[in-house]
Coordinates of C-alpha atoms in Angstrom, one line a residue:
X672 CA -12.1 -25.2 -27.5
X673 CA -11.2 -27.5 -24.7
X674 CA -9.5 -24.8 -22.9
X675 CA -12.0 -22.4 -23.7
X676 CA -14.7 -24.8 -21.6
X677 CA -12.2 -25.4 -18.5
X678 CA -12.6 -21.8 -18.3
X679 CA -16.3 -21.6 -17.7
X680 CA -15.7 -22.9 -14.1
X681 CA -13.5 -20.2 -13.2
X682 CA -14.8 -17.0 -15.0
X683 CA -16.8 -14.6 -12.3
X684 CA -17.6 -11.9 -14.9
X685 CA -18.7 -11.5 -18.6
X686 CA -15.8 -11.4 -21.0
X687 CA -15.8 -8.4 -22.9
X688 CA -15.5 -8.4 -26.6
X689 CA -12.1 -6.7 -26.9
X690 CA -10.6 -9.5 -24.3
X691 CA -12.3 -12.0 -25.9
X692 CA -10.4 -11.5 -29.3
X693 CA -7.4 -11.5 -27.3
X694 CA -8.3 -15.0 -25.6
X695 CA -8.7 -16.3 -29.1
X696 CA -5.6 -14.6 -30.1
X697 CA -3.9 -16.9 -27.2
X698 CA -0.8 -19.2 -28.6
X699 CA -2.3 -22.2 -27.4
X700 CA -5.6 -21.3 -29.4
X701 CA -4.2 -21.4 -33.2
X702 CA -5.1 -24.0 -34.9
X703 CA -6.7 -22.2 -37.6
X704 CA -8.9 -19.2 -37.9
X705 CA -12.3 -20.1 -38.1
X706 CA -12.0 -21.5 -34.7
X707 CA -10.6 -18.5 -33.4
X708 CA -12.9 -16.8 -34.8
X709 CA -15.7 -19.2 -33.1
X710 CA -13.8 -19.1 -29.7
X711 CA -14.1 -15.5 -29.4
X712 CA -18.2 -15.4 -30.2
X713 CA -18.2 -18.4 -27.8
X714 CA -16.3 -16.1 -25.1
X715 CA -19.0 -12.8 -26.3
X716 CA -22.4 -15.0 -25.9
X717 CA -20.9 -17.4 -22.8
X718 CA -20.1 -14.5 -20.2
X719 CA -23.2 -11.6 -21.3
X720 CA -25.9 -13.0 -18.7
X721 CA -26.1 -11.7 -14.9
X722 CA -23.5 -9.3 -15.7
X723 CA -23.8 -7.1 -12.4
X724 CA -24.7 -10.3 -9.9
X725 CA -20.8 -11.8 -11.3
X726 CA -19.5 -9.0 -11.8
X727 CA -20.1 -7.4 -8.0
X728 CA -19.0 -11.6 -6.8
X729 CA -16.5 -11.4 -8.5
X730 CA -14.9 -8.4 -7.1
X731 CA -15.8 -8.9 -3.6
X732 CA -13.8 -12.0 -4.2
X733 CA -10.9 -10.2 -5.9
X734 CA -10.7 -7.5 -3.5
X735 CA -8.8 -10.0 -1.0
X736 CA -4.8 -9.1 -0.7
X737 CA -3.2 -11.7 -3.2
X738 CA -0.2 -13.3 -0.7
X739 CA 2.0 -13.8 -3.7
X740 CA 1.5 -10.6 -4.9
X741 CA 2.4 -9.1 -1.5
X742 CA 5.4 -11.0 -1.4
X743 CA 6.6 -10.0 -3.7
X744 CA 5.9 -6.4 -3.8
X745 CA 7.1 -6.2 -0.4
X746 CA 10.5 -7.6 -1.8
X747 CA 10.9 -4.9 -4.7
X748 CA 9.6 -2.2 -1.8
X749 CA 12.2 -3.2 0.9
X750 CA 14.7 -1.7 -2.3
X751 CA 13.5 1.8 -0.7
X752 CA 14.3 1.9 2.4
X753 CA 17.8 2.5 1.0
X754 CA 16.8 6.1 0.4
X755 CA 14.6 6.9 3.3
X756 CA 17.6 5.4 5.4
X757 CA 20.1 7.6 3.3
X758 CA 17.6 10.9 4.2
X759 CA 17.4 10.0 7.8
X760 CA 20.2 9.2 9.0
X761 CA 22.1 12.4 6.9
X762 CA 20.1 14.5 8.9
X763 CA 22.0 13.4 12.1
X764 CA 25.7 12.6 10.2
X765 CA 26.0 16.3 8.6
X766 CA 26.3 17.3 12.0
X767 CA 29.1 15.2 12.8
X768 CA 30.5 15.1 9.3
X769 CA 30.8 18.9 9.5
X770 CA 32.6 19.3 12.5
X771 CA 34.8 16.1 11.6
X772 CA 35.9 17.4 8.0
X773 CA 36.0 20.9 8.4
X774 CA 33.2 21.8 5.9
X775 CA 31.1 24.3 5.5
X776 CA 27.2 24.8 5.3
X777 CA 27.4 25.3 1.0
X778 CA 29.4 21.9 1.3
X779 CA 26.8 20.0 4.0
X780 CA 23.9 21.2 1.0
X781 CA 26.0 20.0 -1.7
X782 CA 27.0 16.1 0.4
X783 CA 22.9 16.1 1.2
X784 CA 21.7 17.5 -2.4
X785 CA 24.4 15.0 -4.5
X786 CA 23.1 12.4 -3.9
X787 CA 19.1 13.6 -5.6
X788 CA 21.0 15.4 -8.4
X789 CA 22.6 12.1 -9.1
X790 CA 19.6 9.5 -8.9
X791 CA 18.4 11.7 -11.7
X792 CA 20.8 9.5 -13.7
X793 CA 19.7 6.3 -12.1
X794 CA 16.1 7.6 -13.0
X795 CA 16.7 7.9 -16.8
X796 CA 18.4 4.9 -17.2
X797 CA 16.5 2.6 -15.4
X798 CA 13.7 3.1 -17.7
X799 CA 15.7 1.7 -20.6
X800 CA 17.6 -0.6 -18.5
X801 CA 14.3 -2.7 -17.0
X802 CA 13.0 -2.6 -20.7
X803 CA 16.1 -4.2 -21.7
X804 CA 17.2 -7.1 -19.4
X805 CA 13.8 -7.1 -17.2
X806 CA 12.0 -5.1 -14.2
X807 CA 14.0 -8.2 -11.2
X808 CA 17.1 -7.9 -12.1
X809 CA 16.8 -3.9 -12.5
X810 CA 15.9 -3.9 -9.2
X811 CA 19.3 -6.4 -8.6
X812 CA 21.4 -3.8 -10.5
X813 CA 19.7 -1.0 -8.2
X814 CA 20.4 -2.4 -4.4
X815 CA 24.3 -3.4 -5.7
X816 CA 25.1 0.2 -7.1
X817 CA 23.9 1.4 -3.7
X818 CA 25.7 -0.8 -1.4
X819 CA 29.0 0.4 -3.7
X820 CA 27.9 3.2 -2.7
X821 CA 27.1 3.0 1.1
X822 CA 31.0 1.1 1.4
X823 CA 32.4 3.8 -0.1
X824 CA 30.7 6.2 1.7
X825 CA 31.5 4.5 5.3
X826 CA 35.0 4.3 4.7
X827 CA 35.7 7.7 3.2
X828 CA 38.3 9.4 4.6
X829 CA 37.8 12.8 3.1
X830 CA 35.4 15.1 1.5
X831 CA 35.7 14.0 -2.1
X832 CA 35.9 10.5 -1.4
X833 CA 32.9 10.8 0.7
X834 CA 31.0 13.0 -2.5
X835 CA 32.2 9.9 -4.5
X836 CA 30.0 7.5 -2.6
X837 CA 26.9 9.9 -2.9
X838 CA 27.1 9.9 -6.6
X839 CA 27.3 6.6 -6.6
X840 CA 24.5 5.9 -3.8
X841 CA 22.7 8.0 -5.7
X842 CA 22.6 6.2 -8.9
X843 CA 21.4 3.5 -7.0
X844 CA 18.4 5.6 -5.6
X845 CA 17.4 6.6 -8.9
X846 CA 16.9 3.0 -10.3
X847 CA 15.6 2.1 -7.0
X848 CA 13.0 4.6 -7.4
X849 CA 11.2 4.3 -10.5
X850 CA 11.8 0.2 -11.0
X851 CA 10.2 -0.6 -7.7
X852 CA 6.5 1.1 -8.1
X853 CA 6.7 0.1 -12.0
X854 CA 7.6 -3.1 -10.6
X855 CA 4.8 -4.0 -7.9
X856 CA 2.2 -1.9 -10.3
X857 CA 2.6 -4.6 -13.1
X858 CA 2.4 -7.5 -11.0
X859 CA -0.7 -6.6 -8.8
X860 CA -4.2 -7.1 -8.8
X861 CA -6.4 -3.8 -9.9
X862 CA -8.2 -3.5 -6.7
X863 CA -5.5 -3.8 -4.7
X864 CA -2.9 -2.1 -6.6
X865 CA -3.0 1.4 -4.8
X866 CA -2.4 -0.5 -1.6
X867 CA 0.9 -2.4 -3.0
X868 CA 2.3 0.2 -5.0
X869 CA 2.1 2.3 -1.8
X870 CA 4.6 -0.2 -0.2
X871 CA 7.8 1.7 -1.5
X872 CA 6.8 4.7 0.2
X873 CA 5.8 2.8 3.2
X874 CA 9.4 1.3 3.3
X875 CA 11.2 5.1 2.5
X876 CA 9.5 5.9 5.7
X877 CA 10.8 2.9 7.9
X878 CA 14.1 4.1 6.3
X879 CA 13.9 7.4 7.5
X880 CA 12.9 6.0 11.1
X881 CA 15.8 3.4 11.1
X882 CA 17.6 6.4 10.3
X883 CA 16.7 8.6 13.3
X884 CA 16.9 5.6 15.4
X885 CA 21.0 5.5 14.0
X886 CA 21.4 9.0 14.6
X887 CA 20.7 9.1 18.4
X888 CA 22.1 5.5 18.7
X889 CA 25.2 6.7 17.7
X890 CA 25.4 10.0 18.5
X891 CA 27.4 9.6 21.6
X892 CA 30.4 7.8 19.6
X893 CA 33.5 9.4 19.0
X894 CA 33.6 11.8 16.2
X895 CA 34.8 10.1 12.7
X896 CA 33.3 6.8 13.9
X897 CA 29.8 8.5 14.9
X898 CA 29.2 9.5 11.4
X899 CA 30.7 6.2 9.2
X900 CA 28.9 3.7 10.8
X901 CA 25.4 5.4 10.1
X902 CA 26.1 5.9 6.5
X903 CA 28.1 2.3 6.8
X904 CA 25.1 0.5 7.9
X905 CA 22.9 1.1 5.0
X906 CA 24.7 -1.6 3.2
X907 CA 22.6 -4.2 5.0
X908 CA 19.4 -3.9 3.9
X909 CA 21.4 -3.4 -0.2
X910 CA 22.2 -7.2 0.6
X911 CA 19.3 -8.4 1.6
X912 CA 17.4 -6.9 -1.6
X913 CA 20.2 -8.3 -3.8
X914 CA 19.6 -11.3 -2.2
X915 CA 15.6 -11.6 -2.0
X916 CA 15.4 -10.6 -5.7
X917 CA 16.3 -14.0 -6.3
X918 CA 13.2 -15.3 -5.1
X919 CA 11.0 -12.7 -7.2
X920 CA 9.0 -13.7 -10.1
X921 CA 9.3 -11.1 -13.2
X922 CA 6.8 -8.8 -14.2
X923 CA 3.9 -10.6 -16.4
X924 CA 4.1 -7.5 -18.7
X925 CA 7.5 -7.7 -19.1
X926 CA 7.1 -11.5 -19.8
X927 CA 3.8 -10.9 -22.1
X928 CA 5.9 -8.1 -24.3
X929 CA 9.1 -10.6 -24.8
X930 CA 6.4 -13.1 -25.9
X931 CA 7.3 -15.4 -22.9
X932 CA 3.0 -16.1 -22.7
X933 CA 3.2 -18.9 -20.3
X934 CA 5.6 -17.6 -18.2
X935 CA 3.6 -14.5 -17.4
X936 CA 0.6 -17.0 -17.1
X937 CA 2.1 -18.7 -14.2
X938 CA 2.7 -15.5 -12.7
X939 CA -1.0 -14.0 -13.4
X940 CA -2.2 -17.5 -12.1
X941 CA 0.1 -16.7 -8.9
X942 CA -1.4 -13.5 -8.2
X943 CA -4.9 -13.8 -8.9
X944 CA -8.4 -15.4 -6.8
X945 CA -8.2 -18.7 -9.6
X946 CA -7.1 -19.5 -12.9
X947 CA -9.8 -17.6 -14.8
X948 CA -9.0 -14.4 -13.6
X949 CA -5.5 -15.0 -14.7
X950 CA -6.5 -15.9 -17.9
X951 CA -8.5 -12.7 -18.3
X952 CA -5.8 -10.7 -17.4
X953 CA -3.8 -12.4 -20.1
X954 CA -5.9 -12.0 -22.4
X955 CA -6.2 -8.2 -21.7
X956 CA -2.3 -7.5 -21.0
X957 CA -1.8 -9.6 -24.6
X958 CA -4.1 -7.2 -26.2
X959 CA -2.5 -4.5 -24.9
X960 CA 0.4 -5.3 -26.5
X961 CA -0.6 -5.9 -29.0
X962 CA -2.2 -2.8 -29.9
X963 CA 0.6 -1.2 -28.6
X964 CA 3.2 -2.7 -31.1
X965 CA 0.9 -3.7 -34.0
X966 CA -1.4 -0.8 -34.4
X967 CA -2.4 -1.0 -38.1
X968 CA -2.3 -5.3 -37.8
X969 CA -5.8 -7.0 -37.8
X970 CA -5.8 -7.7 -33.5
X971 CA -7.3 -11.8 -34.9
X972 CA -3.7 -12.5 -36.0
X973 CA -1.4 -10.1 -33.6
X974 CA -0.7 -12.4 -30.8
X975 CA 1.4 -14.9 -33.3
X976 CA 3.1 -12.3 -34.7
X977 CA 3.7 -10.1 -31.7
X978 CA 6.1 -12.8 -30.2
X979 CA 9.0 -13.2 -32.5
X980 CA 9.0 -9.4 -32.7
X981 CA 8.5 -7.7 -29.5
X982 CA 11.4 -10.3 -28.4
X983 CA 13.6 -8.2 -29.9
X984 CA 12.2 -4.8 -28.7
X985 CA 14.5 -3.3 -25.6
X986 CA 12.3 -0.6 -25.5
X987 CA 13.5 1.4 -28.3
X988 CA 11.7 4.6 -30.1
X989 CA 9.8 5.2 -26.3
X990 CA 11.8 8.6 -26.2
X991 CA 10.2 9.9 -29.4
X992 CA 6.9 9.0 -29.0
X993 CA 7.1 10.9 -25.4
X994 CA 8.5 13.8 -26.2
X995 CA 9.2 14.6 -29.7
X996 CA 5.9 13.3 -31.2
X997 CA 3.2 12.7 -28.0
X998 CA -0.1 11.9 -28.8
X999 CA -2.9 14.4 -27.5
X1000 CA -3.2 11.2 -24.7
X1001 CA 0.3 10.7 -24.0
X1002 CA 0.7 14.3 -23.5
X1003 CA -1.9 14.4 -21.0
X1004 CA -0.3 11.3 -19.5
X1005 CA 2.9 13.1 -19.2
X1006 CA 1.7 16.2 -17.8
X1007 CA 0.2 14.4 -15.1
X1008 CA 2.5 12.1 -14.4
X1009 CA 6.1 15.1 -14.2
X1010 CA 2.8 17.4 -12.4
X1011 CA 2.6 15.1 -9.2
X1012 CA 6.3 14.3 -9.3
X1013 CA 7.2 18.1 -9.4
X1014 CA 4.8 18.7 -6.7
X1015 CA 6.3 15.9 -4.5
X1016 CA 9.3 17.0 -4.2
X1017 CA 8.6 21.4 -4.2
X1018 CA 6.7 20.4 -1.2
X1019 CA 10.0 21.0 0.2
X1020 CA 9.2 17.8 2.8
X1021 CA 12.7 16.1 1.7
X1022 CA 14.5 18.9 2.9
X1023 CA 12.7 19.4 6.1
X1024 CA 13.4 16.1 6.9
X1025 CA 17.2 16.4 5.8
X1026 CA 17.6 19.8 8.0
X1027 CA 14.7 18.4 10.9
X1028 CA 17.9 19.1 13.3
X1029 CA 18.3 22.8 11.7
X1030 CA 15.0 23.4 12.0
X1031 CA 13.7 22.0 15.1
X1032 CA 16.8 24.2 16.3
X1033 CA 15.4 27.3 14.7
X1034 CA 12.1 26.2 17.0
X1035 CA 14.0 26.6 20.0
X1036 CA 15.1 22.7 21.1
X1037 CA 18.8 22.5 22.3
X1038 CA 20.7 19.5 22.7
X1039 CA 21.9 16.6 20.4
X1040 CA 19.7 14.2 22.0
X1041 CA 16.8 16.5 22.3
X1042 CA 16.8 17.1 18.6
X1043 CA 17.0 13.4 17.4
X1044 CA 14.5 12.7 20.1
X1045 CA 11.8 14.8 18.1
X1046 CA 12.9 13.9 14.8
X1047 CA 12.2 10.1 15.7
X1048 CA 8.9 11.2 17.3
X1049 CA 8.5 12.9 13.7
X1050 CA 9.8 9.8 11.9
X1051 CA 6.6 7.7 13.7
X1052 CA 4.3 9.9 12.7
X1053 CA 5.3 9.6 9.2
X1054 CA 5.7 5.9 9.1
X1055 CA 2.0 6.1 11.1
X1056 CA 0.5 8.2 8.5
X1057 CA 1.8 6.1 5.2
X1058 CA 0.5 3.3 6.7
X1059 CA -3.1 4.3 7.5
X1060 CA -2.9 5.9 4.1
X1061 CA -1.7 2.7 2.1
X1062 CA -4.2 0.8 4.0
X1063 CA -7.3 3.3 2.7
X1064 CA -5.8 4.0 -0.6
X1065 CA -7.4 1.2 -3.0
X1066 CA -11.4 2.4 -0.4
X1067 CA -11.0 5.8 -1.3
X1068 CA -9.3 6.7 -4.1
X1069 CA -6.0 8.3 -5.5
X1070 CA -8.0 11.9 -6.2
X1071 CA -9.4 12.3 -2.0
X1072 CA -6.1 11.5 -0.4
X1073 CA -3.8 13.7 -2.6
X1074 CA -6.2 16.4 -1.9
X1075 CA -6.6 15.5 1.8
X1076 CA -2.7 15.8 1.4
X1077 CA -2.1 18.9 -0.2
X1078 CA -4.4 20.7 1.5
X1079 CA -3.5 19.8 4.7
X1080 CA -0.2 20.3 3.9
X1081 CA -0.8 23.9 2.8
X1082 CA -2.1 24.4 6.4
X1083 CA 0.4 23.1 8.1
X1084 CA 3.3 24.9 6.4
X1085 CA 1.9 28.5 6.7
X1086 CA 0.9 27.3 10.6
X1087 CA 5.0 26.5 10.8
X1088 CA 5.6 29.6 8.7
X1089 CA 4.0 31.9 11.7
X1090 CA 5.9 30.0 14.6
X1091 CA 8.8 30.3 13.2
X1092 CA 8.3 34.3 12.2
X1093 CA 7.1 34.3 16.0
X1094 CA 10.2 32.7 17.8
X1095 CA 12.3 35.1 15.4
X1096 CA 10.7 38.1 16.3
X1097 CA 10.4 37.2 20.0
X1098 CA 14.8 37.0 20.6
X1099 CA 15.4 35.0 23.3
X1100 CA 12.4 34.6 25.0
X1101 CA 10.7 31.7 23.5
X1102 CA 7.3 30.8 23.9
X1103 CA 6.6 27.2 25.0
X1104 CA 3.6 27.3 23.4
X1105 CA 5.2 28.6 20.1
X1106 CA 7.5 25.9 20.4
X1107 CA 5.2 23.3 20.5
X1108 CA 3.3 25.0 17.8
X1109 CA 6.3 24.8 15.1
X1110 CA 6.8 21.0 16.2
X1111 CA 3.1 20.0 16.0
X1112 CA 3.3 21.7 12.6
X1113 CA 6.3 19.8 11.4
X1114 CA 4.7 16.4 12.2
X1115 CA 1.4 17.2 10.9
X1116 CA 3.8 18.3 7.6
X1117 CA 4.9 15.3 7.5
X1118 CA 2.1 13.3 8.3
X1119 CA -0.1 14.6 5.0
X1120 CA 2.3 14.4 3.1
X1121 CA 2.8 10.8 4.5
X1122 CA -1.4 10.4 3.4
X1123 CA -1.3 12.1 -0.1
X1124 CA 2.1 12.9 -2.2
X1125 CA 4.1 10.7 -0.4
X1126 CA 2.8 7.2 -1.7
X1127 CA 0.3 8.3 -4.0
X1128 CA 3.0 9.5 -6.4
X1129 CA 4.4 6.6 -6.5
X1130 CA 1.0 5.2 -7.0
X1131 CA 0.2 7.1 -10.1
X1132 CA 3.5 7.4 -11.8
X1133 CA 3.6 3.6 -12.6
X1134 CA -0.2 3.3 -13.2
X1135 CA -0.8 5.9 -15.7
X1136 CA 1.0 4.9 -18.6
X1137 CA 0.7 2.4 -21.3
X1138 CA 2.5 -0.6 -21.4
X1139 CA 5.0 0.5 -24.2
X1140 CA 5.6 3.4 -22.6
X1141 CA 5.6 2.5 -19.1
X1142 CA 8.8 2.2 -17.8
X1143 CA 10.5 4.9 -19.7
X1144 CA 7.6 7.3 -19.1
X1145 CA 8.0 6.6 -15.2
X1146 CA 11.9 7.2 -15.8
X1147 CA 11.5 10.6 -17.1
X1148 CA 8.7 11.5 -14.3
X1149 CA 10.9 10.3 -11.4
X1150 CA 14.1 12.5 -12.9
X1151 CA 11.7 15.4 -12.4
X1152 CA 11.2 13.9 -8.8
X1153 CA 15.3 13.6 -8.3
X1154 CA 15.5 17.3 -10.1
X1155 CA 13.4 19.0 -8.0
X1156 CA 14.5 16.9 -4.7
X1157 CA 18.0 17.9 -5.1
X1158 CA 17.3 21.9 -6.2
X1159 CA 15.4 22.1 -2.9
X1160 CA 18.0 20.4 -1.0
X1161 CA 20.8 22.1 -2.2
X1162 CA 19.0 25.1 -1.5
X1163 CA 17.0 25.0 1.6
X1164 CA 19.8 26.3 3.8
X1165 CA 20.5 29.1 1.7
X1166 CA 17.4 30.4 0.8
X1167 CA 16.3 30.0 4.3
X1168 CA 19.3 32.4 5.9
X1169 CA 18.4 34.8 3.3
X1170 CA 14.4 35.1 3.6
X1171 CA 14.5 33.0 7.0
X1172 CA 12.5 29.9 7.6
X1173 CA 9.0 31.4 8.2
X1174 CA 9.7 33.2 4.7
X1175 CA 10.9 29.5 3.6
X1176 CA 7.7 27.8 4.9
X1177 CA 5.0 30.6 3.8
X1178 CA 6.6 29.9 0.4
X1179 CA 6.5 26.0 0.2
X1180 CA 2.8 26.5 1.3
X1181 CA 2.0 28.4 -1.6
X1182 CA 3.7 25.9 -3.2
X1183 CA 1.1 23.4 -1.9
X1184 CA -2.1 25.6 -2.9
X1185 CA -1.1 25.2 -6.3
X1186 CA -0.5 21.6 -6.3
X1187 CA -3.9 21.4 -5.0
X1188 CA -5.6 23.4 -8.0
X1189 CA -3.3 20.9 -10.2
X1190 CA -4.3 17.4 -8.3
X1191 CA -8.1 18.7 -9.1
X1192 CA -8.2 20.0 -12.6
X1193 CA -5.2 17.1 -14.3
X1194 CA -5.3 14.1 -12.7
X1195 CA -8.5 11.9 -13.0
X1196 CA -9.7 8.9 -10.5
X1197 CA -7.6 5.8 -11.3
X1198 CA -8.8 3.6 -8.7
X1199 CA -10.1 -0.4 -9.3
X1200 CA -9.0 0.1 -13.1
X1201 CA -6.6 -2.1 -14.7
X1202 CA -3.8 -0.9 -16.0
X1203 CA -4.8 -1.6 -19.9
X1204 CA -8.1 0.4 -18.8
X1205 CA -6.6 3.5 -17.2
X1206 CA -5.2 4.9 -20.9
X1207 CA -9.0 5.4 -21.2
X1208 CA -9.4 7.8 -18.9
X1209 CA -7.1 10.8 -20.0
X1210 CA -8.3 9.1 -24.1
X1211 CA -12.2 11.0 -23.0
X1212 CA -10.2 13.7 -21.0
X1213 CA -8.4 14.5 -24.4
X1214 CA -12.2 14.6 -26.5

């Protein structure tokens, strides 16, 4: 009872009667069960009056970025700039790596696509992995396999030495990938969420820009030291996310489902306006748990039990309830969640970026330093556009900007479909106009999908599912991702000399029509929910 009162000063909104069995669930609050039982009718009458003054104070109050919270995610986020470094800068070193080794253009698609094929197995493990020892030091285990990776990669001396350090690189990715979002999802606020689970793809685009920016800073190099030192490089920013990991606080979730309460307490206290919110969101993340791991146990006695028990769970039976017996919810859940992923990456826009010298080439611009010129130009833009969209994301909505997204990406790729058809059929004498045409359209490609897929996959991947199912569920949505990302990539080249790139464009824009119908018809609004309320939403989707 006494820490029931001390809350009364810091509650904003009415308790609701689900959160309030949780609070009297809470392990400081078992002394017997009568007055658990009178804690939670305490917490059901105490917080009913002036429900929508509170509740609209509260959240105006709550709205405000939470500094911890931004700390931190932007410490988990920083873990991917690894990739957008690795896809920027291999636009510029398959250049030089080509003429340096000998290889050939199956070979520069196999180097680019390795290292996507390969973060599928980063991807599925990391799920398990982050159940297992914790979301931090995943994230620890991610940056090191990656800066293996970049080392190796930097000082290869041949072909299959070099193909080693991609494999291994792209192990890294893969963790890097789905334990970041997961990551910075669990820890944030609701109403800001959309806006710090964005981050990661905010930082893959200040990769790809650092990228660029090593490209045309070392282009002029001798060739075989050109090409190492901009793989080489991306070993500093693997330390400084081993290293910063250290000052991260875990995941509250994490914390709440190894029944380390006060621990994730400190943390929700951390991250939220005062210490009532943070005790609501205990409350709510306990019973979550608890429903998730004690389904046919009376919720009054869970939280005492759930301790000793989901201590020893590391995540196990996750696998079988996705895929071999999904509820009508979790299959919803899952189609959603492997729909935007697929989408993402069938865009084609990792491979545009990975050939932006190829293709800017096919648009008619000559010269080495003319073609990594545009491609930083195109690398702003990007990093532009992922901002203003992170910054709008949590205003608007998820549902808007993936649609502003898709369908201006649709637009944009059938515009950069018919320059290119037109500086193929026209020979030699190219257009100016055209030229600027197929530009323009690759940085408005770029730049929706730097407002919709680009963080908003992120975004929903590491919302939608429940808590038990969270990390392991994101896993097998981002191996889609990593799938599909290195099929296109290993691809793009070829399919592009057969059907050429305006056939290649046209294609990925009707590729982009039918994400659109999918974005409207599957995936519901997620925004300002919590993440024990979004289940919820696909629960009256499924009725």
């Amino acid at each position: 009872m006494e820490e029931n009162s001390s809350l009364e000063h810091h509650y904003y909104y009415p308790l609701p009667a689900s959160s309030a069995a949780a609070e009297a669930d809470h392990p400081n609050n078992h002394n017997d069960g009568d007055k658990e039982e009178t804690c939670a009718e305490e917490g059901r009458s105490q917080y009913k009056p002036n429900t929508s003054q509170n509740y609209v104070s509260y959240q105006s109050n709550r709205s405000r970025l939470n500094g911890y919270a931004l700390c931190g995610a932007i410490l988990a986020s920083t873990n991917s700039i690894l990739l957008g470094y690795d896809i920027g800068v291999m636009s510029g070193a398959s250049l030089f790596i080509r003429q340096d080794l000998k290889i050939t253009s199956v070979q520069v698609e196999i180097l680019v696509g390795s290292l996507n094929v390969c973060s599928l197995i980063g991807s599925l493990a990391s799920g398990k992995t982050s159940d297992w020892i914790g979301r931090r030091y995943t994230i620890m285990v991610a940056a090191a396999t990656f800066l293996i990776g970049a080392i190796l990669m930097g000082l290869a001396p041949s072909f299959p030495f070099l193909m080693a350090g991609r494999v291994v690189a792209g192990i890294g990715v893969g963790y890097s990938l789905m334990i970041s979002p997961v990551y910075v999802a669990e820890l944030s606020p609701a109403l800001t969420r959309g806006f710090l689970t964005s981050l990661p793809e905010v930082f893959i685009s200040v990769g790809i820009l650092l990228g660029y920016v090593s490209n045309y800073a070392f282009a002029g190099l001798p060739n075989g030291i050109n090409w190492r030192l901009m793989l080489g490089l991306a070993a500093l920013p693997a330390i400084a996310v081993a290293l910063g990991v250290l000052g991260m606080p875990e995941s509250p979730r994490w914390l709440v489902v190894k029944g380390r309460f006060e621990e994730a307490k400190q943390v929700l206290i951390r991250t939220s306006e005062n210490k009532g919110e943070a005790e609501l969101r205990l409350a709510e993340i306990q019973e979550a748990a608890a429903s998730a791991f004690f389904t046919n146990i009376d919720k009054a006695t869970t939280s005492s039990r759930a301790s000793p028990t989901t201590r020893m769970w590391h995540g196990q039976g996750v696998w079988k309830e996705l895929l071999v017996t999904p509820t009508h919810t979790v299959l919803r859940i899952l189609v959603a969640a492997i729909g935007v992923n697929f989408f993402m990456q069938a865009s084609g826009n990792d491979a545009v970026i990975y050939y932006s010298p190829e293709v800017f080439k096919e648009a008619g611009i000559e010269g080495e330093k003319q073609l990594f010129g545009v491609t930083i130009i195109m690398g702003i833009a990007k990093t532009c556009f992922v901002l203003i969209s992170a910054l709008f994301l949590d205003k608007f909505g998820r549902r808007p900007m993936l649609l502003l997204g898709s369908c201006g990406m649709a637009i944009s790729l059938f515009v950069l479909g018919l320059g290119c058809t037109l500086l193929k059929l026209s020979g030699d004498n190219k257009d100016e106009w055209v030229i600027a045409l197929c530009v323009v359209a690759v940085c408005a490609t770029v730049s929706f999908f730097s407002i919709g897929l680009g963080p908003i996959t992120w975004v929903y991947s590491s919302e939608i599912f429940p808590l038990r199912l969270r990390a392991q569920g994101s896993s097998l949505a981002i191996s889609m991702n990593r799938l599909m990302s290195g099929i296109v990539s290993m691809t793009f080249l070829s399919v592009s000399e057969a059907i050429t790139f305006g056939g290649m464009f046209f294609v990925l824009g009707g590729v982009m029509v039918c994400a659109t119908l999918f974005f409207y018809f599957f995936l519901p609004e997620t925004k300002g929910k919590s993440l024990e309320e979004i289940e919820a939403l696909f629960e009256d989707q499924a009725h």
